Coordinates of C-alpha atoms in Angstrom, one line a residue:
M167 CA -6.1 10.7 149.2
A168 CA -3.2 11.0 146.9
G169 CA -3.0 14.4 145.3
I170 CA -5.9 16.2 146.8
G171 CA -3.9 18.2 149.3
F172 CA -1.7 19.6 146.6
E173 CA -4.6 20.8 144.5
L174 CA -6.5 22.3 147.4
K175 CA -3.3 24.1 148.5
K176 CA -3.1 25.7 145.1
L177 CA -6.7 26.9 145.4
F178 CA -6.2 28.3 148.8
D179 CA -3.0 30.1 147.8
K180 CA -5.1 32.1 145.4
N181 CA -7.0 35.1 146.8
G182 CA -10.8 35.5 146.5
L183 CA -13.9 33.9 147.8
V184 CA -14.5 32.0 144.6
N185 CA -11.3 30.0 145.0
K186 CA -12.1 29.2 148.6
A187 CA -15.6 28.0 147.5
K188 CA -14.0 25.9 144.8
A189 CA -11.7 24.2 147.4
Y190 CA -14.6 23.4 149.7
T191 CA -16.7 22.2 146.8
Y192 CA -13.9 20.0 145.6
S193 CA -13.2 18.5 149.0
S194 CA -17.0 17.9 149.6
L195 CA -17.3 15.9 146.4
I196 CA -14.2 13.8 147.1
T197 CA -15.1 13.0 150.7
I198 CA -18.9 12.6 150.5
G199 CA -19.8 12.7 146.8
P200 CA -21.4 9.2 146.6
M201 CA -22.9 9.5 150.1
L202 CA -24.3 13.0 149.4
L203 CA -25.7 11.9 146.0
C204 CA -27.4 8.9 147.6
I205 CA -28.9 10.9 150.5
V206 CA -30.2 13.7 148.2
M207 CA -31.6 11.4 145.6
V208 CA -33.4 9.2 148.1
A209 CA -35.1 12.3 149.6
V210 CA -36.0 13.6 146.1
F211 CA -37.3 10.2 144.9
N212 CA -39.4 9.7 148.1
W213 CA -41.0 13.1 147.6
M214 CA -41.7 12.6 143.9
M215 CA -43.1 9.1 144.4
R216 CA -45.5 10.3 147.1
Q217 CA -46.6 13.3 145.0
A218 CA -47.3 11.0 142.1
G219 CA -49.5 8.8 144.3
V220 CA -47.2 5.7 144.5
D221 CA -48.5 3.4 147.3
F222 CA -46.6 3.3 150.6
L223 CA -45.4 -0.3 150.2
N224 CA -43.6 0.5 147.0
V225 CA -42.0 3.6 148.5
E226 CA -40.9 1.6 151.5
L227 CA -39.5 -1.2 149.3
F228 CA -37.5 1.3 147.2
Q229 CA -36.1 3.1 150.3
S230 CA -35.1 -0.2 151.9
S231 CA -33.4 -1.4 148.7
V232 CA -31.3 1.7 148.4
I233 CA -30.3 1.7 152.1
Y234 CA -29.1 -1.9 151.9
A235 CA -27.2 -1.3 148.6
F236 CA -25.6 1.8 150.1
I237 CA -24.5 0.2 153.5
F238 CA -23.2 -3.1 152.2
S239 CA -21.5 -1.6 149.1
Y240 CA -19.7 0.7 151.5
I241 CA -18.6 -2.2 153.7
M242 CA -17.5 -4.3 150.7
S243 CA -15.5 -1.5 149.0
S244 CA -13.9 -0.6 152.4
M245 CA -12.0 -3.9 152.0
M246 CA -9.9 -2.1 149.4
T247 CA -10.3 1.7 149.6
M248 CA -7.9 2.4 152.5
Y249 CA -5.3 0.0 151.2
L250 CA -5.6 1.5 147.7
T251 CA -5.2 5.0 149.1
R252 CA -1.9 4.1 150.6
V253 CA -0.7 2.0 147.6
S254 CA -1.6 4.7 145.1
S255 CA 0.4 7.2 147.1
D256 CA 3.4 4.8 147.1
F257 CA 3.0 4.3 143.4
L258 CA 3.3 8.1 142.9
N259 CA 6.3 8.4 145.2
E260 CA 8.1 5.4 143.9
G261 CA 7.5 6.1 140.2
Y262 CA 5.1 3.3 139.4
H263 CA 2.7 5.7 137.5
N264 CA 1.8 3.0 135.0
A265 CA 0.3 0.9 137.7
L266 CA -2.2 3.4 138.9
L267 CA -4.9 2.9 136.3
P268 CA -4.6 -0.9 136.2
S269 CA -4.8 -1.0 140.0
L270 CA -8.3 0.6 139.8
Y271 CA -9.4 -2.0 137.3
G272 CA -8.0 -4.8 139.5
S273 CA -9.6 -3.4 142.7
I274 CA -13.0 -3.1 141.0
Q275 CA -12.7 -6.7 139.7
I276 CA -11.9 -8.0 143.2
T277 CA -14.6 -6.1 145.0
L278 CA -17.3 -6.8 142.4
I279 CA -16.7 -10.5 142.6
A280 CA -16.4 -10.5 146.4
G281 CA -19.6 -8.5 146.6
A282 CA -21.6 -10.4 144.0
I283 CA -21.4 -13.7 145.8
P284 CA -23.2 -12.7 149.0
A285 CA -25.5 -10.3 147.1
L286 CA -26.7 -13.1 144.8
I287 CA -27.2 -15.5 147.7
F288 CA -29.3 -12.9 149.4
L289 CA -31.4 -12.2 146.3
I290 CA -31.9 -15.9 145.6
V291 CA -33.3 -16.6 149.0
T292 CA -35.6 -13.6 149.3
P293 CA -39.1 -13.5 147.7
L294 CA -38.6 -10.2 145.9
P295 CA -39.9 -9.7 142.4
L296 CA -37.2 -10.3 139.7
S297 CA -37.4 -6.7 138.6
V298 CA -36.5 -5.5 142.1
K299 CA -33.7 -8.0 142.4
T300 CA -32.2 -6.9 139.1
G301 CA -32.4 -3.2 140.0
L302 CA -31.0 -3.7 143.5
F303 CA -28.1 -5.9 142.2
L304 CA -27.2 -3.3 139.6
L305 CA -27.2 -0.5 142.1
F306 CA -25.1 -2.5 144.5
M307 CA -22.5 -3.1 141.8
L308 CA -22.5 0.5 140.6
L309 CA -22.0 1.8 144.1
I310 CA -19.0 -0.5 144.6
M311 CA -17.4 0.8 141.5
I312 CA -17.9 4.5 142.5
W313 CA -16.5 3.9 146.0
N314 CA -13.4 2.5 144.3
Q315 CA -13.3 5.4 141.8
V316 CA -13.3 8.0 144.5
V317 CA -9.8 7.0 145.7
Y318 CA -8.5 7.9 142.2
V319 CA -10.7 10.9 141.7
S320 CA -9.0 12.5 144.6
A321 CA -5.8 12.9 142.5
M322 CA -7.6 14.6 139.6
K323 CA -7.4 18.3 139.1
N324 CA -10.4 19.0 136.9
F325 CA -13.0 19.2 139.7
R326 CA -15.5 20.9 137.3
R327 CA -15.9 17.6 135.5
I328 CA -16.2 15.8 138.8
V329 CA -19.0 18.1 139.7
G330 CA -20.5 17.5 136.2
A331 CA -20.4 13.7 136.7
F332 CA -22.4 13.8 140.0
A333 CA -24.7 16.5 138.7
C334 CA -25.4 14.7 135.4
G335 CA -26.2 11.5 137.3
A336 CA -28.7 13.3 139.5
V337 CA -30.4 14.9 136.5
V338 CA -30.6 11.7 134.6
S339 CA -32.1 9.8 137.6
I340 CA -34.7 12.5 138.2
G341 CA -35.5 12.8 134.5
A342 CA -36.0 9.1 134.2
L343 CA -38.2 8.9 137.2
S344 CA -40.3 11.8 136.0
I345 CA -40.9 10.2 132.7
I346 CA -41.9 6.9 134.3
L347 CA -44.2 8.5 136.9
Y348 CA -46.0 10.9 134.6
L349 CA -45.9 9.2 131.2
T350 CA -46.2 5.5 132.0
P351 CA -48.3 3.4 134.4
L352 CA -45.2 1.8 135.9
R353 CA -45.3 3.3 139.4
T354 CA -43.4 0.6 141.3
A355 CA -40.3 0.2 143.4
S356 CA -38.5 -1.5 140.5
S357 CA -39.1 1.4 138.1
A358 CA -37.8 3.8 140.7
L359 CA -34.7 1.6 141.3
F360 CA -33.9 1.4 137.5
S361 CA -34.3 5.2 137.4
F362 CA -31.9 5.4 140.3
D363 CA -29.5 3.0 138.6
S364 CA -29.5 5.1 135.4
G365 CA -28.1 8.1 137.2
F366 CA -25.4 6.2 139.0
L367 CA -24.5 4.5 135.7
V368 CA -23.9 7.9 134.1
T369 CA -21.9 9.1 137.1
A370 CA -19.7 5.9 137.1
G371 CA -19.1 6.1 133.4
M372 CA -18.2 9.8 133.4
L373 CA -15.8 9.3 136.3
M374 CA -14.2 6.4 134.6
V375 CA -13.6 8.4 131.4
Q376 CA -12.0 11.2 133.4
I377 CA -9.8 8.8 135.4
E378 CA -8.6 7.1 132.2
R379 CA -7.8 10.4 130.6
Y380 CA -5.8 11.5 133.7
F381 CA -3.9 8.3 134.3
K382 CA -2.6 7.3 130.9
P383 CA -0.4 4.1 131.2
G384 CA 2.7 4.1 129.1
K385 CA 3.2 0.3 129.2
T386 CA 1.0 -2.6 130.0
V387 CA 0.9 -3.5 133.7
S388 CA -1.2 -6.3 135.3
N389 CA -4.4 -5.2 136.9
F390 CA -3.4 -7.0 140.0
S391 CA 0.1 -5.5 140.4
F392 CA -1.2 -3.4 143.3
L393 CA -1.3 -6.6 145.4
A394 CA 2.5 -6.5 145.4
F395 CA 2.3 -4.3 148.5
L396 CA -0.1 -6.7 150.2
R397 CA 2.5 -8.0 152.7
R398 CA 3.5 -4.4 153.4
Y399 CA 0.1 -3.1 154.4
P400 CA -2.2 -6.0 155.3
S401 CA -3.5 -4.2 158.4
L402 CA -5.0 -1.4 156.2
I403 CA -7.4 -4.0 154.7
V404 CA -8.5 -5.1 158.1
I405 CA -8.8 -1.5 159.4
G406 CA -11.0 -0.6 156.4
I407 CA -13.4 -3.5 157.0
L408 CA -13.5 -3.0 160.8
N409 CA -14.2 0.8 160.5
A410 CA -17.0 0.2 158.0
V411 CA -18.7 -2.6 160.0
G412 CA -18.1 -0.6 163.2
L413 CA -19.9 2.5 161.7
F414 CA -23.1 0.5 161.1
A415 CA -22.8 -2.1 163.9
H416 CA -25.3 -0.3 166.2
Q417 CA -27.9 -0.3 163.4
F418 CA -27.4 -4.0 162.7
I419 CA -28.0 -4.8 166.4
Q420 CA -31.1 -2.6 166.5
W421 CA -32.5 -4.4 163.5
F422 CA -32.6 -7.6 165.5
G423 CA -34.1 -5.8 168.5
P424 CA -37.8 -5.0 169.4
S425 CA -37.8 -2.1 167.0
G426 CA -36.8 -4.2 164.1
V427 CA -39.3 -5.0 161.3
V428 CA -39.2 -7.1 158.1
I429 CA -40.0 -5.2 154.9
S430 CA -41.3 -7.2 152.0
D431 CA -40.2 -10.4 153.6
A432 CA -36.6 -9.4 152.6
F433 CA -35.2 -6.4 154.4
L434 CA -34.7 -6.4 158.2
M435 CA -34.7 -2.8 159.4
A436 CA -35.5 -0.5 162.4
P437 CA -37.2 2.4 160.6
Q438 CA -37.5 4.8 163.5
Y439 CA -33.9 4.2 164.6
D440 CA -32.6 4.3 161.0
V441 CA -34.2 7.6 160.2
A442 CA -32.8 9.2 163.3
V443 CA -29.3 7.8 162.5
F444 CA -29.6 9.2 158.9
C445 CA -30.5 12.7 160.2
A446 CA -27.9 12.7 162.9
F447 CA -25.1 11.6 160.6
L448 CA -25.6 14.7 158.5
S449 CA -24.5 16.8 161.4
A450 CA -21.0 15.2 161.1
V451 CA -20.5 16.0 157.4
P452 CA -18.9 19.5 158.0
T453 CA -15.9 18.0 159.8
L454 CA -15.2 15.5 157.0
I455 CA -15.0 18.5 154.6
V456 CA -12.9 20.7 157.0
F457 CA -10.5 17.9 157.6
V458 CA -9.7 17.5 153.9
V459 CA -9.4 21.2 153.4
S460 CA -7.8 22.5 156.6
L461 CA -5.7 19.7 158.0
E462 CA -4.3 18.4 154.7
T463 CA -3.4 21.9 153.4
S464 CA -2.1 23.2 156.7
F465 CA -0.7 20.2 158.5
Y466 CA 0.9 18.3 155.6
P467 CA 3.5 21.0 154.7
K468 CA 4.7 21.0 158.3
F469 CA 4.6 17.2 158.4
R470 CA 6.7 17.0 155.2
N471 CA 9.1 19.6 156.4
Y472 CA 9.9 17.6 159.6
Y473 CA 10.7 14.5 157.6
D474 CA 12.6 16.4 154.9
Y475 CA 15.0 17.6 157.6
I476 CA 15.5 14.0 158.7
L477 CA 16.0 12.6 155.2
S478 CA 18.3 15.5 154.2
K479 CA 20.4 15.1 157.4
G480 CA 19.3 18.4 158.9
S481 CA 20.7 19.5 162.3
I482 CA 18.9 18.4 165.5
M483 CA 17.9 22.0 166.1
D484 CA 16.2 22.1 162.6
I485 CA 14.5 18.8 163.3
N486 CA 13.2 19.9 166.7
R487 CA 12.0 23.2 165.4
A488 CA 10.1 21.5 162.5
R489 CA 8.6 19.1 165.0
T490 CA 7.4 22.0 167.2
E491 CA 5.8 23.7 164.3
M492 CA 4.1 20.5 163.3
Y493 CA 2.7 20.1 166.8
Q494 CA 1.4 23.6 166.8
V495 CA -0.4 23.3 163.5
L496 CA -1.9 20.0 164.5
G497 CA -3.2 21.4 167.8
Q498 CA -4.6 24.4 166.0
Q499 CA -6.4 22.3 163.4
F500 CA -7.8 19.8 166.0
T501 CA -9.1 22.8 168.0
L502 CA -10.6 24.3 164.8
M503 CA -12.4 21.1 163.8
M504 CA -13.7 20.3 167.2
G505 CA -15.1 23.9 167.5
I506 CA -16.7 23.8 164.1
Q507 CA -18.2 20.4 164.7
M508 CA -19.5 21.5 168.1
I509 CA -21.2 24.5 166.5
F510 CA -22.9 22.3 163.9
S511 CA -23.9 19.8 166.5
I512 CA -25.6 22.5 168.6
I513 CA -27.3 23.9 165.6
S514 CA -28.4 20.4 164.5
I515 CA -29.9 19.7 168.0
A516 CA -31.7 23.1 168.0
L517 CA -33.1 22.6 164.5
G518 CA -34.1 19.0 165.3
I519 CA -36.1 20.0 168.4
R520 CA -37.9 22.7 166.4
F521 CA -38.5 21.1 163.0
L522 CA -38.3 17.3 163.3
P523 CA -41.8 17.1 164.9
L524 CA -43.1 18.6 161.7
M525 CA -41.6 15.6 159.8
G526 CA -43.4 13.2 162.1
F527 CA -40.7 12.6 164.7
T528 CA -42.0 11.6 168.1
S529 CA -40.5 13.0 171.4
T530 CA -38.7 9.6 171.8
Q531 CA -37.1 9.9 168.4
I532 CA -36.0 13.5 169.0
D533 CA -34.3 12.4 172.3
L534 CA -32.7 9.6 170.2
F535 CA -31.6 12.1 167.5
N536 CA -30.0 14.4 170.1
L537 CA -28.0 11.5 171.6
L538 CA -26.9 10.4 168.2
V539 CA -25.7 13.9 167.2
I540 CA -23.5 14.0 170.2
G541 CA -22.3 10.5 169.5
Y542 CA -21.4 11.4 165.9
F543 CA -19.5 14.4 167.2
A544 CA -17.3 12.0 169.1
Y545 CA -17.1 9.5 166.3
I546 CA -16.1 11.9 163.6
I547 CA -13.3 13.4 165.8
Y548 CA -12.1 9.9 166.6
N549 CA -12.1 9.2 162.8
V550 CA -10.0 12.3 162.1
V551 CA -7.5 11.4 164.9
S552 CA -7.2 7.9 163.3
L553 CA -6.4 9.4 159.9
V554 CA -3.7 11.6 161.4
L555 CA -2.2 8.5 163.2
L556 CA -2.0 6.9 159.8
Y557 CA 0.1 9.9 158.6
F558 CA 2.7 8.7 161.2
D559 CA 2.2 5.1 160.0
D560 CA 0.8 4.0 163.3
R561 CA -1.2 1.2 161.7
K562 CA -1.0 -1.0 164.8
G563 CA -2.6 1.8 167.0
V564 CA -5.3 2.5 164.4
L565 CA -6.1 -1.2 164.1
W566 CA -6.6 -1.6 167.9
L567 CA -8.8 1.6 167.9
A568 CA -10.9 0.1 165.2
I569 CA -11.2 -3.2 167.1
A570 CA -12.1 -1.3 170.3
F571 CA -14.8 0.8 168.6
L572 CA -16.4 -2.2 166.9
G573 CA -16.4 -4.2 170.1
M574 CA -17.8 -1.4 172.3
N575 CA -20.4 -0.3 169.7
T576 CA -21.6 -3.9 169.3
G577 CA -21.5 -4.8 173.0
F578 CA -23.0 -1.6 174.3
T579 CA -25.8 -1.7 171.7
A580 CA -26.6 -5.4 172.5
I581 CA -26.9 -4.4 176.2
S582 CA -29.1 -1.3 175.3
V583 CA -31.4 -3.5 173.2
W584 CA -31.8 -5.9 176.2
L585 CA -32.6 -2.8 178.4
N586 CA -34.9 -1.5 175.7
D587 CA -32.9 1.7 175.3
Q588 CA -31.6 3.4 172.1
G589 CA -28.9 6.0 171.3
F590 CA -26.7 6.1 174.4
S591 CA -24.7 3.0 173.4
F592 CA -23.4 4.6 170.3
F593 CA -22.5 7.8 172.2
A594 CA -20.7 5.8 174.9
A595 CA -18.7 3.7 172.3
S596 CA -17.7 6.8 170.3
F597 CA -16.8 8.8 173.3
L598 CA -14.6 6.1 174.9
T599 CA -12.9 5.4 171.6
L600 CA -12.2 9.1 171.1
L601 CA -10.5 9.1 174.5
L602 CA -8.4 6.1 173.5
A603 CA -7.5 7.8 170.2
L604 CA -6.5 11.1 171.9
A605 CA -4.3 9.1 174.4
R606 CA -2.7 7.2 171.5
I607 CA -1.9 10.3 169.4
I608 CA -0.5 12.1 172.5
H609 CA 1.7 9.0 173.1
V610 CA 2.9 8.9 169.4
L611 CA 3.6 12.7 169.3
N612 CA 5.5 12.6 172.6
H613 CA 7.7 9.8 171.2
I614 CA 7.8 10.8 167.6
N615 CA 11.6 10.9 167.5
Y616 CA 11.8 7.3 168.9
Y617 CA 9.3 6.0 166.3
T618 CA 11.2 7.8 163.5
F619 CA 14.8 6.9 164.5
S620 CA 14.6 3.8 166.7
A621 CA 11.4 1.9 166.0
Q622 CA 12.4 1.0 162.5
P623 CA 14.0 -2.5 161.8
L624 CA 17.8 -2.6 161.5
V625 CA 17.5 -4.7 158.4
A626 CA 14.9 -3.9 155.8
R627 CA 12.2 -6.7 155.6
Q628 CA 11.3 -8.3 152.4
T629 CA 7.7 -7.4 151.7
E630 CA 7.3 -8.6 148.2
N631 CA 5.1 -11.5 147.3
R632 CA 4.3 -13.4 144.1
F633 CA 2.6 -10.3 142.7
G634 CA 5.8 -8.3 142.9
P635 CA 7.1 -9.3 139.4
L636 CA 3.8 -8.0 137.9
L637 CA 4.6 -4.5 139.1
K638 CA 8.1 -4.5 137.6
R639 CA 7.1 -5.7 134.1

C-alpha cells in the first residue's frame, strides 16, 4: 500500500487519542472498506426487508446475489491488486508519477473486461429475471472498480473524504431501499439490488474524483504503461489469484457437498456453512487493521534504515546493528498481533457460544463457528507473514506458500466433505501453512545478508517488454 505507512506515521507521531483514532479509522477503511461496507449493508438490508414483509425467497435471492458478486469480484480484482501495489510503489520511487492515474484506468479496463466475460456467460445460462441479472452484473462491475481503487486510495492523505465516500454510499443505499419498500409496491430482490448498486455507484464515483484530484498527470501516458513491469513481477499476479481462490476454496468445495443447495436455480451455496464462515471471518478483522497501523509504522523505518546503510555504503557494524533492530521490532510486532488476535478469537468464541443460538445457530453450527475462528486466527497470521516476506522480495517463497495453502485447503475440504465433516479442514490447512510461513521467514531472516548481497544476479536482467516504451513517452 504505497503511501499509507507515511501518513499513519504522521498521525501516530502526534499526541492525543483523537489522532490515534484517526489512524485506526484510516487503516480500517483502506484494508477492509469495501468488505466492511458489504457486510454491514447486507445485514441492514436483510433486516429492513424482513421488517417490511418481503418474502423469504426474495430475501434469499438478494443475499445470494450479493455474496456471489462480492466473492467473485474479489477473486477477479486480485489478478491485479497485488501487482498494482508493487508497481505503484515503484512508480513513486522511480519518478513515474504521471503513470499512476493512467495505471488505475488501465487496470480497471482489464479487470472489467476479464470479469464481464464469465459473468455474462453465467447470467445467460441462469433462469434469473432480467432485472436481477442487470442489478447483479452492475454490482459485480462496481465492486471490481472499488477493489482496484483501494490500491490507490491508500496513498491519499485526505481520509475524511474517504470516510465520506463510504458513508455516503451507505446512506444512499439505505435511503433508496427505504423509499422503495415504504413508498412503492416493488418489494423484490431486484429492487433491493438496484438500491445496493446506487450506494456503491456513489462510493466508486466519489473515490474516483478524489483519486483524480490527488494524482494529477502532467503529461499523457498510456493506460497500459503499468504492464511495462509485467516481466519483472509476473509472480505477483499468480500470488494474488492463488490467495483469493485459496481464501474461498473451502466454501466452493462445501457448495458441492451434502450441505449445498441451489437457490433460484442459479446460485449454488451451503447456507449454514457460509453463515458460520461469515461470522468467523469477522474475528480476524482486528489483525488486518493492527498490521497496517503497527507493523508498517514501526517495522518499515527499521527496514528502511537497514537498506539505507547498505546503499550508502555503511560499515558492517552499522549494517548488523540495523539488522538486529529490525529483527527486534519485527518480533515485537508479531507477538503483539498474535496476542491481539488471540484475545479477539477467545472473545469471539465466548460471544458465539452465548449469543449465536439467539440468532438461530444450532449446536453443530456453533462447533463449526469455533473451529473456523481458530482457523482464521492461523490464516490471518499466515497472511501477515506472507506480506512481510514480500517486504524482503521473497516472491518465490510467498508463491509456494500460496500454492500450499490452496492445495491443502482444497484437498482437506474434499476429504472432510467425503467424511461428512465441516470446519476442521480449513483449520488444518491454515495451521500447517502458518508453520510453513514461519519456517520460511525464519530462514529468510537468518540469511538476510546472503539474500541482500549474494543472491542478486551479477548482471542486471532486462525486464522490459513491448509496453516499456509506453511508460517512457
